[in-house]
Coordinates of C-alpha atoms and ligand atoms in Angstrom, one line a residue:
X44 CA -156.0 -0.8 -37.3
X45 CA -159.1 -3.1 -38.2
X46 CA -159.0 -4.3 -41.7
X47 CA -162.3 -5.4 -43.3
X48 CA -162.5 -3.9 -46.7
X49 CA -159.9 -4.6 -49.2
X50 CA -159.5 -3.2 -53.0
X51 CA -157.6 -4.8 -55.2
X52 CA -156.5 -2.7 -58.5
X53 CA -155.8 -4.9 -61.5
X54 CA -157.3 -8.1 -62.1
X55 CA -154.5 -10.0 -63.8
X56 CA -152.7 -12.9 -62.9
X57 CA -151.3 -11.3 -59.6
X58 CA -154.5 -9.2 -58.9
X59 CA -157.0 -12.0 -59.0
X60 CA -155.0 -13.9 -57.0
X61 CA -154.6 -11.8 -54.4
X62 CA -158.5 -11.1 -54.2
X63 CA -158.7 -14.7 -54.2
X64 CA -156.8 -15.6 -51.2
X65 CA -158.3 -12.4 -49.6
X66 CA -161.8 -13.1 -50.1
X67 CA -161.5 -17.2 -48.8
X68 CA -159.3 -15.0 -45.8
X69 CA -162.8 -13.6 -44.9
X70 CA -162.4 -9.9 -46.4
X71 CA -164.9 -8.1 -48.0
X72 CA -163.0 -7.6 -51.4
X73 CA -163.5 -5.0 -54.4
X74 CA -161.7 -6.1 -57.7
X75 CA -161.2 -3.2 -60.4
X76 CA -159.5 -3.6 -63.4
X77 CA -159.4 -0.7 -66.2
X78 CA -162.3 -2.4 -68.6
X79 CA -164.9 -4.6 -67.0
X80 CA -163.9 -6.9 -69.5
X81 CA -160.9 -7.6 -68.0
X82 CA -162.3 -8.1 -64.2
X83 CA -165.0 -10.6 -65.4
X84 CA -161.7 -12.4 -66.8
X85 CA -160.3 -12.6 -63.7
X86 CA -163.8 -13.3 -62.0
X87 CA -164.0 -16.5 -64.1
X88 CA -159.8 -17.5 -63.0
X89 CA -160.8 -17.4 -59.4
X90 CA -164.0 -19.5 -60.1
X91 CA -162.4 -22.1 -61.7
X92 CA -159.5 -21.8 -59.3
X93 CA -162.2 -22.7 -56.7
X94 CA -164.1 -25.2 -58.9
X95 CA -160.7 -27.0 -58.7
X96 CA -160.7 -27.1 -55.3
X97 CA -164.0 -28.3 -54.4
X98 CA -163.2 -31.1 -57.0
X99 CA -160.4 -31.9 -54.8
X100 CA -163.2 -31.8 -51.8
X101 CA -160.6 -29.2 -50.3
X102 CA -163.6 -27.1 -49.9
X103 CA -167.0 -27.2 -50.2
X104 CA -169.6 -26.0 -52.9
X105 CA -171.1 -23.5 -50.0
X106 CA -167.6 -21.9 -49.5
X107 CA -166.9 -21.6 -52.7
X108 CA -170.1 -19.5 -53.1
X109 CA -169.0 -17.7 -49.6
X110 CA -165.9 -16.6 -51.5
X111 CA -167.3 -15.8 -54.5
X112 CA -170.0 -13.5 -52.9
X113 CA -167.4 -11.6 -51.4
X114 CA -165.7 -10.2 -54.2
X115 CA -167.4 -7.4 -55.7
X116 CA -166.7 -6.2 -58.9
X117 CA -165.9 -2.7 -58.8
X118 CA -166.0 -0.7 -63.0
X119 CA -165.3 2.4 -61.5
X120 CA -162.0 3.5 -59.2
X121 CA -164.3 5.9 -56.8
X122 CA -166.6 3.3 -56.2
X123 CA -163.6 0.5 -55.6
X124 CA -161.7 3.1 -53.3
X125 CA -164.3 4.8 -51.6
X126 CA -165.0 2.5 -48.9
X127 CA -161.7 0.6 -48.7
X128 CA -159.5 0.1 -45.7
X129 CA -156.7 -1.3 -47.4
X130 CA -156.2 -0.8 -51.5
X131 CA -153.7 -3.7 -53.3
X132 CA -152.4 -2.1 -56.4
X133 CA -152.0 -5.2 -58.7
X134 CA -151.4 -3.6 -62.2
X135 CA -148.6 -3.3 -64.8
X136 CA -145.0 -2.5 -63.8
X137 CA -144.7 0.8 -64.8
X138 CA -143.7 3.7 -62.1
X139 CA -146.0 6.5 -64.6
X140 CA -149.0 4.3 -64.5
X141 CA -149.1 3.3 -60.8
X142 CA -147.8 7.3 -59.7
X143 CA -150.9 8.6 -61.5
X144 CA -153.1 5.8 -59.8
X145 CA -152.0 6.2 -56.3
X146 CA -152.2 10.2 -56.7
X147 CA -156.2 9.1 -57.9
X148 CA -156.5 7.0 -55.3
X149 CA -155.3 9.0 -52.5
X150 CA -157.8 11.7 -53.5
X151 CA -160.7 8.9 -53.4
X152 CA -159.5 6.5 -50.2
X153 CA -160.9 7.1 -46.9
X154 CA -158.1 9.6 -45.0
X155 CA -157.3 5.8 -42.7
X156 CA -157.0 3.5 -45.8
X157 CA -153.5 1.7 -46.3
X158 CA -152.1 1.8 -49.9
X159 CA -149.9 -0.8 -50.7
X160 CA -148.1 -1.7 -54.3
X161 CA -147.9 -5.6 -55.5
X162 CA -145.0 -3.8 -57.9
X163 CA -141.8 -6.2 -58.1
X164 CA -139.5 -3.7 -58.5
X165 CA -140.1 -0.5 -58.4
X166 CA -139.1 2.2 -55.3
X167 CA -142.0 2.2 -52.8
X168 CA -141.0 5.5 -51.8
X169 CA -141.7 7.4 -54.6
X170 CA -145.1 5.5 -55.3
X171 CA -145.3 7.2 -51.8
X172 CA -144.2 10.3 -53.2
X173 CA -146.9 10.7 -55.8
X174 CA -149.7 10.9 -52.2
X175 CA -150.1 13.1 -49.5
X176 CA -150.4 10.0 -47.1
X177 CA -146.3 8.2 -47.9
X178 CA -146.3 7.1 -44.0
X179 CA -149.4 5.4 -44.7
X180 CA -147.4 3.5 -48.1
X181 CA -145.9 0.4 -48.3
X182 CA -145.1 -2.8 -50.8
X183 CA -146.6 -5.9 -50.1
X184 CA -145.5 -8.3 -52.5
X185 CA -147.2 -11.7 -53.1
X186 CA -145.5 -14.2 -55.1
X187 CA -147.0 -16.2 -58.2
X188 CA -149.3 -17.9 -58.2
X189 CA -150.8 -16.3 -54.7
X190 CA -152.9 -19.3 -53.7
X191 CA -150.2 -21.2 -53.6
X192 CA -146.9 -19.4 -52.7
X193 CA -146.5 -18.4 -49.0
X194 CA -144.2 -15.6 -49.4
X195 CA -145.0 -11.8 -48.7
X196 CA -142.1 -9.4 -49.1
X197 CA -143.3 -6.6 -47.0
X198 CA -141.0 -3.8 -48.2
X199 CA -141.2 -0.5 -45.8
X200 CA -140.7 3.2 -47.9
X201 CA -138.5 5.6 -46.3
X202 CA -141.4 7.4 -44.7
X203 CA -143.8 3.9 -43.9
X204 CA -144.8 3.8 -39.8
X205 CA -144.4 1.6 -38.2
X206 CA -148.1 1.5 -37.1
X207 CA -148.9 0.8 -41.0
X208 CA -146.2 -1.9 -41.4
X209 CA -147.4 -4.0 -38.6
X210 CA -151.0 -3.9 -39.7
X211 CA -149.5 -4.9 -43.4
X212 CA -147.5 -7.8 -42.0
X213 CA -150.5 -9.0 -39.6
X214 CA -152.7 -8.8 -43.0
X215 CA -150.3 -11.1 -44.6
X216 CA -150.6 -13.9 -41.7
X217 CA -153.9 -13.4 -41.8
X218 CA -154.1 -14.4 -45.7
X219 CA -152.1 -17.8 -44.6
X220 CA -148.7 -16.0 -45.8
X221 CA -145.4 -15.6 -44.3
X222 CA -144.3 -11.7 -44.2
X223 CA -140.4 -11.0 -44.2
X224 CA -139.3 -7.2 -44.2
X225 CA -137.4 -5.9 -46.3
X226 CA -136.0 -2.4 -47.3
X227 CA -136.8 -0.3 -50.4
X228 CA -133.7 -1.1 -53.2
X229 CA -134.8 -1.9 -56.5
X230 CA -136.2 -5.3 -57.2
X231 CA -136.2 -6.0 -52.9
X232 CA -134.3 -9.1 -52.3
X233 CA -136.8 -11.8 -54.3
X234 CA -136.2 -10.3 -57.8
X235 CA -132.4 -8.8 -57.5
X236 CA -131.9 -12.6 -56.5
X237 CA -134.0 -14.5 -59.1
X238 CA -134.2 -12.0 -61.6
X239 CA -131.0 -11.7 -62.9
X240 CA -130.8 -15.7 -63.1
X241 CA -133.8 -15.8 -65.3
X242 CA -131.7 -13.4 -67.5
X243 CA -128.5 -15.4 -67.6
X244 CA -130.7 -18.5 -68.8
X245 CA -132.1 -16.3 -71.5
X246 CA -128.2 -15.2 -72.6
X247 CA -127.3 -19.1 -72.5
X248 CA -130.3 -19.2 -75.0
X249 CA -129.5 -16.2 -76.9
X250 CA -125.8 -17.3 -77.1
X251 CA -126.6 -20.5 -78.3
X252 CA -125.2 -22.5 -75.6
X253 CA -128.7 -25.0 -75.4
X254 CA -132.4 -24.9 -75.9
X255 CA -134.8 -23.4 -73.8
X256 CA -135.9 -27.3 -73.0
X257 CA -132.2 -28.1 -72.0
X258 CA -132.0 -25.1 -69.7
X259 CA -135.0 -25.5 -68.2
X260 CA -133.8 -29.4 -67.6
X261 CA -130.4 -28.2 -66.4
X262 CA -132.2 -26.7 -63.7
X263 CA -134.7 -28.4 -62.7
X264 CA -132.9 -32.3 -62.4
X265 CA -129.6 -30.2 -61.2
X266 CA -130.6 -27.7 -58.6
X267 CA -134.4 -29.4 -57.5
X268 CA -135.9 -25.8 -58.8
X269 CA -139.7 -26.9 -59.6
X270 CA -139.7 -24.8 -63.0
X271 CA -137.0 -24.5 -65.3
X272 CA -135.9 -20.5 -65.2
X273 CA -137.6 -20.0 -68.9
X274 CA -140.7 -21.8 -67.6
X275 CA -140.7 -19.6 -65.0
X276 CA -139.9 -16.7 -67.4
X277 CA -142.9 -17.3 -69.3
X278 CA -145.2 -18.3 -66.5
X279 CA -144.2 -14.3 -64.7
X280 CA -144.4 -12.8 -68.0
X281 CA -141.6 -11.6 -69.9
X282 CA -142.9 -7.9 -69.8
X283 CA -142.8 -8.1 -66.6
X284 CA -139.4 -9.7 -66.4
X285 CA -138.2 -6.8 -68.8
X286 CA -139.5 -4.1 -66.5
X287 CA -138.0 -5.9 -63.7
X288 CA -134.1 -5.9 -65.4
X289 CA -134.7 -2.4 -66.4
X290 CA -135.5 -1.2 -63.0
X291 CA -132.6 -3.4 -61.8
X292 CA -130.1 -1.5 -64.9
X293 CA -131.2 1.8 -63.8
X294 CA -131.7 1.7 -60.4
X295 CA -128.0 0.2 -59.5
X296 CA -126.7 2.1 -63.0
X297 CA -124.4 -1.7 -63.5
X298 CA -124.3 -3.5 -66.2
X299 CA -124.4 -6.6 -64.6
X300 CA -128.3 -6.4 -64.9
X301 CA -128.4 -5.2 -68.3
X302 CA -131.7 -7.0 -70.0
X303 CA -130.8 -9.6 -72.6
X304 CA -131.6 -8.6 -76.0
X305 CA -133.6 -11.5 -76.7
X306 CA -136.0 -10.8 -73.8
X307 CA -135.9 -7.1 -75.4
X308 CA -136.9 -8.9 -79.4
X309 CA -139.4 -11.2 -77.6
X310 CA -141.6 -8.7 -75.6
X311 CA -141.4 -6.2 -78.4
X312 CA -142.9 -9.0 -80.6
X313 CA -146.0 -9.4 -78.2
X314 CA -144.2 -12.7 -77.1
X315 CA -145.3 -12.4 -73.4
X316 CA -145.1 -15.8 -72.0
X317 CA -147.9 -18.2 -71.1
X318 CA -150.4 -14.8 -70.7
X319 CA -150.3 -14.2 -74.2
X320 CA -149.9 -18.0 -75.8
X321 CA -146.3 -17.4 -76.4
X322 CA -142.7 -17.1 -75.1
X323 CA -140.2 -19.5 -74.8
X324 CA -142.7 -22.3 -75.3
X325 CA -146.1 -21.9 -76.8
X326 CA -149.1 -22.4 -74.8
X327 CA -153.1 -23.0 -75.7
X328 CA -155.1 -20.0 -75.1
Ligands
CAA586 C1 -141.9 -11.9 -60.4 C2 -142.1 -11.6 -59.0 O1 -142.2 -10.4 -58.6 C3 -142.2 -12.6 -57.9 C4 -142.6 -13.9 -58.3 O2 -143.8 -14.3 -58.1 S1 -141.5 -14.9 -58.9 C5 -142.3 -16.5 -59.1 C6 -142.4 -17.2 -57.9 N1 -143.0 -18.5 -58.1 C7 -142.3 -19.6 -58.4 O3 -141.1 -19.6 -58.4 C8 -143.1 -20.8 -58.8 C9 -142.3 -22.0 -59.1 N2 -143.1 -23.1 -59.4 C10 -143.7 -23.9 -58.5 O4 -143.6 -23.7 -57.3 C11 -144.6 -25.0 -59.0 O5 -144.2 -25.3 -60.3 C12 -146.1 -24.6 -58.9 C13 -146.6 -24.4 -57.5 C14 -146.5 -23.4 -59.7 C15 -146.9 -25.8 -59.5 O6 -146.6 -26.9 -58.8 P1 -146.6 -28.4 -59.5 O7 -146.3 -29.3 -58.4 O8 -145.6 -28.3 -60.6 O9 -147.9 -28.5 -60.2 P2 -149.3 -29.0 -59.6 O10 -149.3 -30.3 -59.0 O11 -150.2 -28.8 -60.8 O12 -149.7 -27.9 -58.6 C16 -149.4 -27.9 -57.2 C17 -150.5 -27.2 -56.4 O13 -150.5 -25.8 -56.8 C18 -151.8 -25.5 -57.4 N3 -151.6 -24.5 -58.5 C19 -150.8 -24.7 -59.5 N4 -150.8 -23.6 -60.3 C20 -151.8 -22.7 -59.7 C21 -152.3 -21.5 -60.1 N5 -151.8 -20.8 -61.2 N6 -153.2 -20.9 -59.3 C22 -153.7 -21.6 -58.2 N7 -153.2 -22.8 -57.8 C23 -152.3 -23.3 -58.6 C24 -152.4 -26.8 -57.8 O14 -153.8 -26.7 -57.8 C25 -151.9 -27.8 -56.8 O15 -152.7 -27.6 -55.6 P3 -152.9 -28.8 -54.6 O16 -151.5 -29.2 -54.1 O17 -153.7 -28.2 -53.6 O18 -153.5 -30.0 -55.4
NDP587 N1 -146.3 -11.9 -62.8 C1 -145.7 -12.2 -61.6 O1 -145.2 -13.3 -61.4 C2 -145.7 -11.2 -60.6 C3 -146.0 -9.8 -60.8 N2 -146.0 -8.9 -59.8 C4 -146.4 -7.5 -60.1 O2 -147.8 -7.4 -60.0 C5 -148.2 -6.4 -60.9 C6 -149.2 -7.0 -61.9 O3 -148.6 -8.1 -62.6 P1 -149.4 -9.2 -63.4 O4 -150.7 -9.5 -62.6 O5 -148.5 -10.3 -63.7 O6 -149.8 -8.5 -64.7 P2 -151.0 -8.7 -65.8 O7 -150.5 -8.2 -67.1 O8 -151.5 -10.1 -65.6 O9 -152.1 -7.8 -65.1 C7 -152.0 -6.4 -65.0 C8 -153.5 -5.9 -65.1 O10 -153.5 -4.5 -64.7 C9 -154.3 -3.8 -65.7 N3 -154.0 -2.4 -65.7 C10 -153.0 -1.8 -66.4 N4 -153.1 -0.5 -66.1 C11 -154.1 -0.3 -65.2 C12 -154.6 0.9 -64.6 N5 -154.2 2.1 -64.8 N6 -155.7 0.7 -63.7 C13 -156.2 -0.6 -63.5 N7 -155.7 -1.7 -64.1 C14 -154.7 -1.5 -65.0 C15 -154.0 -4.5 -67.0 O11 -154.9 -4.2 -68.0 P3 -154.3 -4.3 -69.6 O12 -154.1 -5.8 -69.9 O13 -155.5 -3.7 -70.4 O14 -153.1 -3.5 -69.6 C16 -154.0 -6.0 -66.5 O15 -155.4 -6.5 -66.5 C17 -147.0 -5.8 -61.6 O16 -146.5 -4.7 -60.8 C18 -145.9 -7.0 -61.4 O17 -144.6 -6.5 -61.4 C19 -145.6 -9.3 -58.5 C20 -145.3 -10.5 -58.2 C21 -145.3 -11.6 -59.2

């Protein structure tokens, strides 16, 4: 299958990334985001995103335009899905928000269109579950920050075809990204991997055992990682990180994933990372 229209749903850090990279791919892109507020937000990231590049004379002022131009702003879901061939569902982590979306959207898509999730975490197959299209369901999950990273975990439901998951994982090489399959377990293999380590490095915090600046050192002169794991915390968001350890607690039922209380105190105190100007570190706005 021909892709040429792509919808992404959510324009936060993930979802304006991802139309982005889309848009300077070549695809006619339609960004919706649940106020307008919020997609002209992440209108102005990928502008300055781009401005950055033409300052590095990566590209020019005429493609910058070119990609701009291609991605629409879409206020309303009808007219974002309507048209789509494949829809990118970018919002928060949460398996009651995005069920009720994809039900929404599978009444509004064209009967050929693709849905696939961004989530982290959470089980493809019963996003799936929530349409009457699940064969035509899958995850594909891009890695922060999506301009950059060249990871796509393309994670198959139980009922994805095959036809869909080669058209997904074509998409993805045709964004400049690597695909690798993977099966539907909680948190796939990136975040039942990395996950859990961000967590231990919040318990060394919570514990007392050294400062967020020590641990992030720790890491990063001891193992070569490029961000310190609290960095990193911040920089994903630590809602998102909490979602991410819950899904991991229930999923498996082991209390090896159980989500630091600290994380817990931080997110219930609006303490979302570099998103919201606070975390571990404190950022300007
Ligand atoms: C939670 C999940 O479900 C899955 C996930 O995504 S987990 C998170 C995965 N991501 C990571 O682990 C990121 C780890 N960090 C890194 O790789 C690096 O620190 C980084 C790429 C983010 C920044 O790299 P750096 O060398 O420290 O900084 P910097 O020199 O400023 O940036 C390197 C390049 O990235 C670009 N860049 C950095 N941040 C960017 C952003 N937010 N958006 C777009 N481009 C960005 C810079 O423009 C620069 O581009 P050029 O090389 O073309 O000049
Ligand atoms: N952060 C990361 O590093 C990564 C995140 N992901 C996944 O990507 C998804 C988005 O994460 P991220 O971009 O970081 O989150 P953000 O909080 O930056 O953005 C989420 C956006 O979705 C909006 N939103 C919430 N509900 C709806 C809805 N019903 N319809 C449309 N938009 C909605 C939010 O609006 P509002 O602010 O008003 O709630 C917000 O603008 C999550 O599933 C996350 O797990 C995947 C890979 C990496």
């Amino acid at each position: 299958m021909s892709i040429q229209r792509f919808t992404v749903i959510g324009a936060g850090q993930m979802g304006s990334g991802i139309a982005q990279v889309a848009a300077q791919s070549g695809f006619e892109v339609r960004l919706h985001d649940v106020k307008e507020e919020l997609i002209r937000k992440g209108l102005a990231g990928i502008e300055k995103n781009l401005n950055r590049q033409v300052s590095k004379e990566r590209i020019s002022e005429a493609d910058r335009d070119g990609v701009l131009s291609r991605i629409q702003p879409a206020v309303t879901l009808e007219e974002a899905a309507n048209e789509a061939d494949i829809v990118v569902e970018a919002v928060v982590e949460n398996m009651e928000v995005k069920t009720s979306l994809f039900r929404r959207l599978d009444g509004m898509c064209p009967t050929h269109a693709i849905l696939a999730s961004n989530t982290s975490s959470l089980p493809i197959t019963e996003i799936a579950a929530a349409t009457q299209r699940p064969e035509q369901v899958i995850g594909m999950h891009f890695m922060n920050p999506v301009p950059v990273m060249k990871l796509v975990e393309v994670i198959r439901g139980l009922a994805t075809s095959d036809a869909v998951y080669k058209t997904v994982e074509e998409l993805a090489r045709a964004m400049g990204k690597t695909p690798v399959e993977v099966n539907d377990f909680p948190g796939f293999v990136s975040n039942r991997v990395l996950m859990p380590m961000i967590n231990e490095a919040i318990y060394t915090v919570y514990e007392g055992v050294a400062t967020p600046e020590a641990v992030d050192e720790v890491m990063k002169l001891g193992m070569n990682h490029p961000m310190g794991p609290l960095t990193l915390a911040d920089f994903i968001g630590l809602d998102t990180c909490l979602y991410i350890m819950e899904t991991l607690y229930e999923g498996f039922g082991d209390s090896k994933y159980r989500p630091c209380p600290l994380l817990r105190k931080y997110v219930k105190a609006g303490w979302l990372g570099k998103k919201s100007g606070r975390g571990f570190y404190v950022y300007e706005k």
